[in-house]
PDB file of C-alpha atoms in Angstrom:
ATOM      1  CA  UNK V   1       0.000   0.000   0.000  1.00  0.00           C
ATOM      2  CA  UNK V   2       1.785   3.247  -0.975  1.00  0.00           C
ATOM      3  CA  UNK V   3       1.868   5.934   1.746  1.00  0.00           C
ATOM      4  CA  UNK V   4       2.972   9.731   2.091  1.00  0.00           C
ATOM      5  CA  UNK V   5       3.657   9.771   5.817  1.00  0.00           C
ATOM      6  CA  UNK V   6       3.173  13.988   7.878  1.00  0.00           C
ATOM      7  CA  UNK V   7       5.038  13.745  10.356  1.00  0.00           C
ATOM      8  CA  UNK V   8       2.329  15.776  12.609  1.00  0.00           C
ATOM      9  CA  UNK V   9      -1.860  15.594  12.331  1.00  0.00           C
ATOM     10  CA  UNK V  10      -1.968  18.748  14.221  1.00  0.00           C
ATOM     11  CA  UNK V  11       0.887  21.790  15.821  1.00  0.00           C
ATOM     12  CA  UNK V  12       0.084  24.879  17.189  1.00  0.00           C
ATOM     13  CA  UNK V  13       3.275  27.006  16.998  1.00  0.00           C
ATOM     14  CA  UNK V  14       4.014  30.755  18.420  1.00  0.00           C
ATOM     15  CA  UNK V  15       4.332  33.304  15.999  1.00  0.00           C
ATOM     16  CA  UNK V  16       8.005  34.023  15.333  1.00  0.00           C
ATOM     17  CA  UNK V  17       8.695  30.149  15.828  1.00  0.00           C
ATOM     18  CA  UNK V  18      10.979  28.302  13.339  1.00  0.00           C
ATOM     19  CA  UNK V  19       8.584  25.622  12.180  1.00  0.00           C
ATOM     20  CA  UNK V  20       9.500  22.260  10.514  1.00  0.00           C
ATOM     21  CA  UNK V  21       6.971  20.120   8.681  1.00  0.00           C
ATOM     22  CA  UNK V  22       7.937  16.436   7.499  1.00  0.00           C
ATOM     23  CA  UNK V  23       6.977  14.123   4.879  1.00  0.00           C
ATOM     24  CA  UNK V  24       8.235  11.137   3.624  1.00  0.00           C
ATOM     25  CA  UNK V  25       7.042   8.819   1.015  1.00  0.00           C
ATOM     26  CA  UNK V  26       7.926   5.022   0.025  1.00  0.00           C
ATOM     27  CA  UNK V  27       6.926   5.258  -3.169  1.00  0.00           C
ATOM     28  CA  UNK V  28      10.459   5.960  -4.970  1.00  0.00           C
ATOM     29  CA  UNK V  29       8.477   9.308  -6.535  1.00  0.00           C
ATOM     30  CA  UNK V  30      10.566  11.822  -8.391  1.00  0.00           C
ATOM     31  CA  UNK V  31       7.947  14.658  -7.684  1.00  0.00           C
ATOM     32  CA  UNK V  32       6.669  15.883  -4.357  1.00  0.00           C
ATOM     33  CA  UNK V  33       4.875  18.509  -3.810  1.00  0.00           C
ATOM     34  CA  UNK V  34       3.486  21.309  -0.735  1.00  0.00           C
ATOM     35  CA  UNK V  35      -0.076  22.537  -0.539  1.00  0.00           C
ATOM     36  CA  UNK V  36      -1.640  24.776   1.521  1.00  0.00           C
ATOM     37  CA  UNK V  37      -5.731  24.009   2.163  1.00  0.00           C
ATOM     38  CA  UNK V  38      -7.870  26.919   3.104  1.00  0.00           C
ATOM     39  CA  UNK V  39     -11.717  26.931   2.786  1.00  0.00           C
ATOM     40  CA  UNK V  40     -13.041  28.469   0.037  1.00  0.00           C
ATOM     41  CA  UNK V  41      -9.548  28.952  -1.750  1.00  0.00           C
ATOM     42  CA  UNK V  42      -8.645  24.926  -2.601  1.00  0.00           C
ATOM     43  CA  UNK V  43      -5.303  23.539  -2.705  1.00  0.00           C
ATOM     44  CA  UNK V  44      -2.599  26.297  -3.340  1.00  0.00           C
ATOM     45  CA  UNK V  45       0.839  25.156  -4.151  1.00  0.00           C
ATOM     46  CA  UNK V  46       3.679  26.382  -1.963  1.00  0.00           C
ATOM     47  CA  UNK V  47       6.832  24.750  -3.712  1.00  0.00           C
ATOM     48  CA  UNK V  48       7.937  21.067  -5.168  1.00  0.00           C
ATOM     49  CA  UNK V  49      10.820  19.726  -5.845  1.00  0.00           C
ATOM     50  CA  UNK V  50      11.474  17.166  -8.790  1.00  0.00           C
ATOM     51  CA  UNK V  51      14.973  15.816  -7.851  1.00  0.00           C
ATOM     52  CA  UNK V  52      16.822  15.634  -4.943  1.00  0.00           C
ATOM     53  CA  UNK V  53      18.258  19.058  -3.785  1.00  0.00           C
ATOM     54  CA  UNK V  54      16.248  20.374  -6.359  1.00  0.00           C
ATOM     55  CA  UNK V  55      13.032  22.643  -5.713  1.00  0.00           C
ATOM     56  CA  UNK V  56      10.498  25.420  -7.548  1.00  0.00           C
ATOM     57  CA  UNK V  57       8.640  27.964  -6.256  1.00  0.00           C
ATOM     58  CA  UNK V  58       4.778  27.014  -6.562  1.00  0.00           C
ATOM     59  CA  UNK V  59       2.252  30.228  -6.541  1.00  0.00           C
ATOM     60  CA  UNK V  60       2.541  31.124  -3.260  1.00  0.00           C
ATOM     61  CA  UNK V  61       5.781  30.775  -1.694  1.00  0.00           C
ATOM     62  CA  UNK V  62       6.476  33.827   0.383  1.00  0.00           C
ATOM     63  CA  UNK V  63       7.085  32.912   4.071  1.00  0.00           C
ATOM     64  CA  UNK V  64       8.343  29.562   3.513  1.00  0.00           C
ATOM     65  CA  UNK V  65      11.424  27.339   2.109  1.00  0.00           C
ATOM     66  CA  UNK V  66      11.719  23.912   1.635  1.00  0.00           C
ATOM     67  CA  UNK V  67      14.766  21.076   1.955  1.00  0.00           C
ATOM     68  CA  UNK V  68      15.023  17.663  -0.329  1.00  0.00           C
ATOM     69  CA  UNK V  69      18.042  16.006   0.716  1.00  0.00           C
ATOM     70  CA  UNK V  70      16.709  12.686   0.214  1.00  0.00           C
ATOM     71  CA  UNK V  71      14.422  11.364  -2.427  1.00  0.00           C
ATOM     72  CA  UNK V  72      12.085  10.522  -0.052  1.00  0.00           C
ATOM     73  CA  UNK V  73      12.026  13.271   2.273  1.00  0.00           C
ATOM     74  CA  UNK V  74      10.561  16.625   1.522  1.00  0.00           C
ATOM     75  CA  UNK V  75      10.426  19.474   4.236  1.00  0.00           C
ATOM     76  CA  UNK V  76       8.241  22.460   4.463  1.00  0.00           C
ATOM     77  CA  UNK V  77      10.320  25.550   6.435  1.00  0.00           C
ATOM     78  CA  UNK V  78       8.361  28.369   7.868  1.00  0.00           C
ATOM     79  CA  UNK V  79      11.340  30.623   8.873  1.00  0.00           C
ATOM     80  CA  UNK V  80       9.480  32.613  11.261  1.00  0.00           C
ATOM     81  CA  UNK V  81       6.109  31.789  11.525  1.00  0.00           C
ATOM     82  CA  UNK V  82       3.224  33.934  11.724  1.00  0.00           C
ATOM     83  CA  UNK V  83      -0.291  34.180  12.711  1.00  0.00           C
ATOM     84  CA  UNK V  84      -1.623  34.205   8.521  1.00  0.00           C
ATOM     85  CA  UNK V  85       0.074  30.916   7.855  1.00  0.00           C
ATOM     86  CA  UNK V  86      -2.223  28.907  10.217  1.00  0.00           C
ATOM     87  CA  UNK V  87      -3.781  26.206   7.802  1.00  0.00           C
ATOM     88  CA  UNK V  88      -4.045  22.433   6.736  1.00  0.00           C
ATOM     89  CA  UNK V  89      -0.565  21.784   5.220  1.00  0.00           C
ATOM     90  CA  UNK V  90      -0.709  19.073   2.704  1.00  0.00           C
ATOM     91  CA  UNK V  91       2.207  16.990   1.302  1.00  0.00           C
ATOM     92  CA  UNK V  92       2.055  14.958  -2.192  1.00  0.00           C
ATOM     93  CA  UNK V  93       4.110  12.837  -4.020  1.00  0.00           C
ATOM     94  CA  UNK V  94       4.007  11.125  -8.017  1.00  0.00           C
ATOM     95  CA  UNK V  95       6.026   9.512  -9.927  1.00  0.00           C
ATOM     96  CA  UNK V  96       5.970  12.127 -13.039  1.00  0.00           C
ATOM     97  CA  UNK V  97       4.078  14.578 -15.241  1.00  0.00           C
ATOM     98  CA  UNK V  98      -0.064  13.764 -15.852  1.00  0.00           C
ATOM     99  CA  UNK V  99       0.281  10.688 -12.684  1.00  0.00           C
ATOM    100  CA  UNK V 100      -1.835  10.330  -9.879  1.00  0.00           C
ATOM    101  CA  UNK V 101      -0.177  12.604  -6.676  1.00  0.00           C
ATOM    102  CA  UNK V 102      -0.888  10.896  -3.697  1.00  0.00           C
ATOM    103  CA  UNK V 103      -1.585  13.130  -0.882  1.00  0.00           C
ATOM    104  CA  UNK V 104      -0.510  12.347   2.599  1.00  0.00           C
ATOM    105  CA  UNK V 105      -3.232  12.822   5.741  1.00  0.00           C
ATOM    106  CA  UNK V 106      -2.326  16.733   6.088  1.00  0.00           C
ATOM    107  CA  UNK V 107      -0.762  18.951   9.053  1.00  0.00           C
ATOM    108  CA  UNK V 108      -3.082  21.263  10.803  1.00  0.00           C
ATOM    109  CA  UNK V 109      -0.644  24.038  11.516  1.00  0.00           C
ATOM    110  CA  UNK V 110      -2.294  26.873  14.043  1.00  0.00           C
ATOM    111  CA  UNK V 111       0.160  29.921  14.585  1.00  0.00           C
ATOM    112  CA  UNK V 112      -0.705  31.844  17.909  1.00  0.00           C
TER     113      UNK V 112
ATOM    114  CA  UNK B   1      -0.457  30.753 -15.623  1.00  0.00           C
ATOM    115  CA  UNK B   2      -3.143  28.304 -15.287  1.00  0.00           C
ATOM    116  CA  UNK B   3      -6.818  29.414 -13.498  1.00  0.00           C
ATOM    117  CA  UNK B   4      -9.031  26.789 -12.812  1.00  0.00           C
ATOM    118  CA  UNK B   5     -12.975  27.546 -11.430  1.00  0.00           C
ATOM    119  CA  UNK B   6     -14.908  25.087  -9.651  1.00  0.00           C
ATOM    120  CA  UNK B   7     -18.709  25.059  -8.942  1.00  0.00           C
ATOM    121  CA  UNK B   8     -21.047  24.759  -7.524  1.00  0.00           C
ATOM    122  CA  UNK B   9     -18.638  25.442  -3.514  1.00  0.00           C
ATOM    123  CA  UNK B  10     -21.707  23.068  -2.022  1.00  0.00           C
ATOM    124  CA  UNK B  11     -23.844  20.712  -3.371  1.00  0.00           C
ATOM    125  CA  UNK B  12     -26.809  18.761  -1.364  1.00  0.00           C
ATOM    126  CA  UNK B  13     -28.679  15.603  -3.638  1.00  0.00           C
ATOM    127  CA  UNK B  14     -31.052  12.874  -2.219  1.00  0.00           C
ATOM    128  CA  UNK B  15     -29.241   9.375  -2.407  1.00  0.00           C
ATOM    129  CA  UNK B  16     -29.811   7.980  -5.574  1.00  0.00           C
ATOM    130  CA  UNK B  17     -30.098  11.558  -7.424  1.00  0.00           C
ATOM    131  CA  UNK B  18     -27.049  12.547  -9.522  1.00  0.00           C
ATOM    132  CA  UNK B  19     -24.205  15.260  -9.124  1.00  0.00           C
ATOM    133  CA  UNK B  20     -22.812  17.238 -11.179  1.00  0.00           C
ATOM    134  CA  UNK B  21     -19.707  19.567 -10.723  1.00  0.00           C
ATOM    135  CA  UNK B  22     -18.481  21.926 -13.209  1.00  0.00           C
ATOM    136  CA  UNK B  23     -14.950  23.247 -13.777  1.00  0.00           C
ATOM    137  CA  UNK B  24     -13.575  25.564 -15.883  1.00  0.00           C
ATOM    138  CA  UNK B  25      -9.746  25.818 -16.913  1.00  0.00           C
ATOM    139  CA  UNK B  26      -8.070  28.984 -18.418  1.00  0.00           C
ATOM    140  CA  UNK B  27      -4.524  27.501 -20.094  1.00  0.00           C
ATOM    141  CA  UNK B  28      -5.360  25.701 -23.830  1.00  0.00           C
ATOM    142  CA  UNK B  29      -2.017  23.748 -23.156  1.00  0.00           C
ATOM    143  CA  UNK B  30      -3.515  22.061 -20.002  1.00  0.00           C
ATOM    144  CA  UNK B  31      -3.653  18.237 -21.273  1.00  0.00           C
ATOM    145  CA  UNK B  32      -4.344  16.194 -17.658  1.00  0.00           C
ATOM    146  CA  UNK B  33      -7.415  16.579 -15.667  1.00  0.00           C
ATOM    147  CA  UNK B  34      -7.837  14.474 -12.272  1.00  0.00           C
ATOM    148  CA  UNK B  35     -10.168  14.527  -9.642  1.00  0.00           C
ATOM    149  CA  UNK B  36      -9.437  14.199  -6.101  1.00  0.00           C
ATOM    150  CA  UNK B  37     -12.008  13.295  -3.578  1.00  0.00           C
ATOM    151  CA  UNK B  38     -11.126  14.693   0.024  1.00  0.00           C
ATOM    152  CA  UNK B  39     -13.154  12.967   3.205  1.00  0.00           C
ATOM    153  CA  UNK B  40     -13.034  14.358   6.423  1.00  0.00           C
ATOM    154  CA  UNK B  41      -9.595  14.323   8.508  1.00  0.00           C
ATOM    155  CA  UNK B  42      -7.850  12.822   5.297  1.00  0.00           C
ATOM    156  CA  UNK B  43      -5.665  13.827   2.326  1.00  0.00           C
ATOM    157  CA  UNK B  44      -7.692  13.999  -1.450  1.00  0.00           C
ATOM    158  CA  UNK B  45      -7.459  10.559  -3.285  1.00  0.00           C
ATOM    159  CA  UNK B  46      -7.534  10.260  -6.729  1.00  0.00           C
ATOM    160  CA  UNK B  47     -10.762   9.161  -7.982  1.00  0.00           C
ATOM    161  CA  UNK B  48     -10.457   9.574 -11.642  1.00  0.00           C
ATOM    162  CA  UNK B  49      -9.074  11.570 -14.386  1.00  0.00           C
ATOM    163  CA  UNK B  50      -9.368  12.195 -18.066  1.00  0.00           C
ATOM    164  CA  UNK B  51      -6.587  13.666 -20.584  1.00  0.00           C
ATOM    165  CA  UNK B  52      -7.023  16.163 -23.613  1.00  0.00           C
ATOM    166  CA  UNK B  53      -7.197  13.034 -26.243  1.00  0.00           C
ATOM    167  CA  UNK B  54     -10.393  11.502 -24.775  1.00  0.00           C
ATOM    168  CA  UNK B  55     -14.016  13.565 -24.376  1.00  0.00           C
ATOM    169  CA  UNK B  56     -15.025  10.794 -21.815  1.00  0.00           C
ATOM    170  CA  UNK B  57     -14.337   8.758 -19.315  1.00  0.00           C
ATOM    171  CA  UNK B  58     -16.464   6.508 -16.481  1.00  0.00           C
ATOM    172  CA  UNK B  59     -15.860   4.271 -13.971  1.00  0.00           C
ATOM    173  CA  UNK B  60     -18.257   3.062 -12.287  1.00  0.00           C
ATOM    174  CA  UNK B  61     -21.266   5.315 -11.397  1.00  0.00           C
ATOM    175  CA  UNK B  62     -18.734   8.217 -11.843  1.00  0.00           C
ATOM    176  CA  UNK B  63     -17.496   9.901 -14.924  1.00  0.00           C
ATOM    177  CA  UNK B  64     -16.091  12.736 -16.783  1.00  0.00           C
ATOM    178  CA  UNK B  65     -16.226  14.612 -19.277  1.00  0.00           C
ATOM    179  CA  UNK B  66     -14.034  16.915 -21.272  1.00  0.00           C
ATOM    180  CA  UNK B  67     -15.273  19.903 -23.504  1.00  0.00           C
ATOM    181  CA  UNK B  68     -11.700  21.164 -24.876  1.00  0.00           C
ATOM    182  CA  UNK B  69     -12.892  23.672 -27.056  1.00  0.00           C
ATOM    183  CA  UNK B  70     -14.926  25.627 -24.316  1.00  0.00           C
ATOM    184  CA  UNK B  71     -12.087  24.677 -21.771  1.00  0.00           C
ATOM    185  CA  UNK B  72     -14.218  22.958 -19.295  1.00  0.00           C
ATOM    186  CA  UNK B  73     -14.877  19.803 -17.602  1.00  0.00           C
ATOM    187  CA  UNK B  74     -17.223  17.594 -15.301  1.00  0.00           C
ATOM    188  CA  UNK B  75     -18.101  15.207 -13.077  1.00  0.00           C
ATOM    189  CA  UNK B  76     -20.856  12.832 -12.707  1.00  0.00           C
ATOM    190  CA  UNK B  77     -21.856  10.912 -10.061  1.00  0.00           C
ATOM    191  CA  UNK B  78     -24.869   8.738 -10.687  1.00  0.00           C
ATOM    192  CA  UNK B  79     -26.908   6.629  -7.936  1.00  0.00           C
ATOM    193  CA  UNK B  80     -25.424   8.833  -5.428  1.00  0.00           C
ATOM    194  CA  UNK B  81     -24.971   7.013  -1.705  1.00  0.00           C
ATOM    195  CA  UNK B  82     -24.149   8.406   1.770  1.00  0.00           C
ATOM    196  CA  UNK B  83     -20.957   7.664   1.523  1.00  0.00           C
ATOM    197  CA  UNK B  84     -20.122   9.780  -1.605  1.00  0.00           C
ATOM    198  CA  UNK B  85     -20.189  13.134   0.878  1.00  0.00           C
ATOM    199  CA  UNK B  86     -16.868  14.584   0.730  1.00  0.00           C
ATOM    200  CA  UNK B  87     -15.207  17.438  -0.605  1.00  0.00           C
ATOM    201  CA  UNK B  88     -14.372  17.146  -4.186  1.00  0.00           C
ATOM    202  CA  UNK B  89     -11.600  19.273  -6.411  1.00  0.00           C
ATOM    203  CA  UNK B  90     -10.617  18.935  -9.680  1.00  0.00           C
ATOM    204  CA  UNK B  91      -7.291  19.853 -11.454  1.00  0.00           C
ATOM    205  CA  UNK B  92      -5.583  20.921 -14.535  1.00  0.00           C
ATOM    206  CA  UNK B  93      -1.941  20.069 -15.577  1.00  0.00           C
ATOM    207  CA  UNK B  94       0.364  20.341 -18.715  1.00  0.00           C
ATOM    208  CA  UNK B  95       2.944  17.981 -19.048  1.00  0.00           C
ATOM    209  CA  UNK B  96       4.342  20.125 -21.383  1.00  0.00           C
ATOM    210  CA  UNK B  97       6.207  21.888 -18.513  1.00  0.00           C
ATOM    211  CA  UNK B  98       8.172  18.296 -17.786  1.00  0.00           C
ATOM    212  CA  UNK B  99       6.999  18.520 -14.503  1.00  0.00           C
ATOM    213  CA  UNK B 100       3.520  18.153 -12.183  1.00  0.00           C
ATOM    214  CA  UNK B 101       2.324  21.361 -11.671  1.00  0.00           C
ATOM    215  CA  UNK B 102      -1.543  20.488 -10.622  1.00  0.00           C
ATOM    216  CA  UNK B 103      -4.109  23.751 -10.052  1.00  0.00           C
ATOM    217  CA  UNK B 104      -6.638  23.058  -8.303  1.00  0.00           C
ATOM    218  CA  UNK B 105      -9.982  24.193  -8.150  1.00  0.00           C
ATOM    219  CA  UNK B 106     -11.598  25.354  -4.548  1.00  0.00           C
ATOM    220  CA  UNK B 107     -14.103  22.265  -3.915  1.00  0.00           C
ATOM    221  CA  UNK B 108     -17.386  21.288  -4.108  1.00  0.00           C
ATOM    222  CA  UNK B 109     -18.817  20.010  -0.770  1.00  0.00           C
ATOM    223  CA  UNK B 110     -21.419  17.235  -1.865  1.00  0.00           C
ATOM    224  CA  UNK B 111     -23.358  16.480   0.908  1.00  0.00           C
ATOM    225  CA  UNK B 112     -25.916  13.313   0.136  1.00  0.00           C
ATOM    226  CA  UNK B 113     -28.533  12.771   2.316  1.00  0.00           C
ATOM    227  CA  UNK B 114     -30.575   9.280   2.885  1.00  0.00           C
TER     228      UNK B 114
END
């Protein structure tokens, strides 16, 4: 059964706080991907990375930086977090262009 | 870059009525067009998805359909059950780019009742 694995279901951080998210997939995928899930405004794409050490911005990446040392590994940074970037954070993985992304169970990030 | 509309945001049918949720894409070069179906407390799953060479696709009591020239697509869900409530988005990508880049559309919350 293939899995995307967050490494937290929920976190409530201070703002300022250097904030980690993990994910980690066993699928051998090339691709993985952020997401950031808000009502009424969908899935938004934060950044992915298509290689190891490699990475793009996605459409909305201000606030945040990302880390692929391993090809199964993909990190979400919030430098210093603040109160606007409390949302479901949602990590995704595929294996290449037009394949299913399989979505891991999301982080529920709340920034007080 | 690529826009992609979704409606109706909420959706309530009787069980065994059908659903229908519309999307519209704005990039010509989009070719791949999943849907994801979200349930509560979990990440979206694939349920199915349709690419720019095919006007149709079903599985099942769903399907999809793809209107290239007015740059929109659909899903159906016939016989509709309880258990089809969830949150559903659908998504455009172009391979074209050599990479995934999947927009999403801002759900439809189908809510059947029994």
């Amino acid at each position: 059964d293939v899995k995307v694995t967050q490494s937290s279901r929920y976190l409530v951080k201070r703002t300022g706080e250097k904030v980690f998210l993990e994910c980690v997939q066993d699928m051998d995928h090339e691709n993985m991907f952020w997401y950031r899930q808000d009502p009424g405004l969908g899935l938004r794409l934060i950044y992915f990375s298509y290689d190891v050490k490699m990475k793009e911005k996605g459409d909305i990446p201000e606030g945040y930086s990302v880390s692929r040392e391993k090809k199964e590994r993909f990190s979400l940074i919030l430098e210093s977090a603040s109160t606007n970037q409390t949302s479901m954070y949602l990590c995704a993985s595929c294996e290449g262009p037009n394949t299913e992304a399989f979505f891991g169970q999301g982080t529920r990030l709340t920034v007080v | 870059g690529e826009n992609v509309e979704q409606h109706p945001s909420t959706l309530s049918v009787q069980e065994g009525d059908s659903a229908v949720i519309k999307c519209t894409y704005s990039d010509s070069a989009s070719n791949y067009f999943p849907w994801y179906k979200q349930e509560l407390g979990k990440g979206p799953q694939l349920i199915i998805d349709i690419r720019s060479n095919v006007g149709e696709k079903k599985d099942q009591r769903i399907a999809v359909t793809l209107n290239k020239t007015a740059k929109h697509f659909s899903l159906h869900i016939t016989e509709t059950q309880p258990e089809d409530s969830a949150v559903y988005f659908c998504a455009a990508s172009n391979r074209n780019t050599g990479f995934q880049k999947l927009v999403f559309g801002t759900g439809t919350r189908l809510l059947v009742s029994p």
